[in-house]
Amino acid sequence: MRIGIAQINTIVGDLAGNCEKMTQAYLDLVAQGAAIVVFPELVTCGYPPRDLLFKSRFIQDVETYTAQFQQVVGDIPAAVGTVIRNRTKQGRPCHNAVLMMQNGTVINTTCKSLLPTYDVFDEDRYFEPGTENPIITLDGKRIGITICEDIWKHPDIPTSQRYQTDPVQRLADAKVDLIINCSASPWHLAKDRFRVDLVKDAAQKARASLVYCNAVGGNDELIFDGKSFVVDAQGKLLGSAPAFSEALTVIDTEEPSEDYGHVTAPDDMEDLLAALTLGLLDYAHKTGFSKALIGLSGGIDSALTAAIAARALGPENVIGISLPSSISSQHSRDDAAALAKNLGIEYHPVPITDLVKSATTALQPLFAGLEADVTEENIQARSRGLLLMAMSNKFRALLLTTGNKSELAVGYCTLYGDMCGGLAVISDVPKTIVFELSRHVNREREIIPWNTITKPPSAELRPDQKDEDSLPAYDILDAILERYVESGLSTEEIIADGYDTEVVKDVVRKVDLNEYKRKQAAPGLKVTPLAFGVGRRIPIVQKYVS
């Protein structure tokens, strides 16, 4: 059977635009000889719609545009992810569904059974679960439909143990020949390896071929990688779509091409770079920005952010601003200028010495007799934030914040200073990976000045300052943060792993104290299993010490 996979990039709420894109994809795949066309989960409205589902006309409008697309579908059927009303009037008002359409009518409706409520997902807030997976016969094949999480009932997934039903087992019992899975599965590092194994296990469990059609593109903090693929009943890969880009791919389950099944193993750094590039590109364009603005400190974080921005938007659409103070080192100024030249971006130095002096003078009567401390350091950062926001307004450019996950975790950042901006591109990238990814950016030629990568990191808010004056070495810090933030281990458990008691307690204290900063941070692109954002809901006011 020739499966047409419509791996397309949709915009949440752009019902007309999404359906127009779906129409073109359907017609193109039919022209390529597809016997069935498969779309991702909630393709009509974009994923995730979140509280748009509570707006009075949203579900009705989705159904209207879905019906319009339905009239496009001819003899070649299409599996379409969409929202439908819950006609029973019991439970949640709508379903996350896939409609199988043919000749202008709906010939099969499947509602998502397993509704995830972990990490960034909150589907039980919106949808009523389905209770069955009806079978449809096309071209002599018995076909069952699943939707994303429906195939994630697996012994190796702790979160799946709460589910009382197993849609894949239902389809196995029904002896289907083919399972279609329409997904919107956000990407994070190392996820695709597990996802491929999961799909293969599901195919073997059901003794049926399995089509996995995933969304692609960035929506808010989530990045969808695509990487749709098809496996046979033995779990052998029959074909796949590319990563991090739209694709209209036809895969024949009966006669796979010779090169099918030979897919290059993922390169984590290349995937991470592609994910951040796509996430930034879509966030900017989908919110109406064509240009980006970045404060270039001469440090590695702003350098990496600028490199990603130039890759995503084109160097002609990136503005780099150096904001040196009287404390800024010459090598940092030189590194910022060299980076801009290597990238080919617009570059302007705007000294802040007079602005800092003016603010300090204004505050002098109030601060008389008090020793200088972090307050004066933060005046520098906030002076930069003030100027960058002004330039963002004037140039209509999206200001990108440049802080990494390690700094955000322990509050090594200035609220209303370097945290100013519309998107935090690398806020989910730990500092150790920032270094690794920067070296990857330079794999063919020097883009980020090597001096930027090799010199000791410094905020340069006081003379001869180094990050390690306030923080442990980043390899130690990141290891502790991974255990405390992502794995949820207690202080005692982390210490038992061999880390210094006082260091662990200090890091944990800083993480807990700085929740208020993270709640006010710009949205960040999620690239790890647990990011600071909607997937992590720690109270600001709380006294629990773990």
PDB file of C-alpha atoms in Angstrom, residues 50 117-123 125 515 519 530-540:
ATOM      1  CA  ARG A  50      -4.445  24.788  24.674  1.00  0.00           C
ATOM      2  CA  THR A 117      -1.058  14.996  31.582  1.00  0.00           C
ATOM      3  CA  TYR A 118       2.701  15.022  32.229  1.00  0.00           C
ATOM      4  CA  ASP A 119       5.456  17.479  31.246  1.00  0.00           C
ATOM      5  CA  VAL A 120       4.063  19.979  28.682  1.00  0.00           C
ATOM      6  CA  PHE A 121       0.881  17.970  28.095  1.00  0.00           C
ATOM      7  CA  ASP A 122      -2.455  18.722  29.722  1.00  0.00           C
ATOM      8  CA  GLU A 123      -4.890  17.003  27.384  1.00  0.00           C
ATOM      9  CA  ARG A 125      -8.017  19.407  30.717  1.00  0.00           C
ATOM     10  CA  GLU A 515      11.864  30.426  40.856  1.00  0.00           C
ATOM     11  CA  LYS A 519       8.403  32.834  36.089  1.00  0.00           C
ATOM     12  CA  LEU A 530      12.232  18.826  31.318  1.00  0.00           C
ATOM     13  CA  ALA A 531      12.588  22.530  30.608  1.00  0.00           C
ATOM     14  CA  PHE A 532      11.845  25.543  32.762  1.00  0.00           C
ATOM     15  CA  GLY A 533       8.415  26.497  31.461  1.00  0.00           C
ATOM     16  CA  VAL A 534       4.928  25.015  31.215  1.00  0.00           C
ATOM     17  CA  GLY A 535       6.213  21.500  31.899  1.00  0.00           C
ATOM     18  CA  ARG A 536       7.660  22.402  35.326  1.00  0.00           C
ATOM     19  CA  ARG A 537       5.200  23.860  37.805  1.00  0.00           C
ATOM     20  CA  ILE A 538       7.034  24.638  41.029  1.00  0.00           C
ATOM     21  CA  PRO A 539       5.413  27.219  43.344  1.00  0.00           C
ATOM     22  CA  ILE A 540       7.325  30.443  43.926  1.00  0.00           C
TER      23      ILE A 540
END
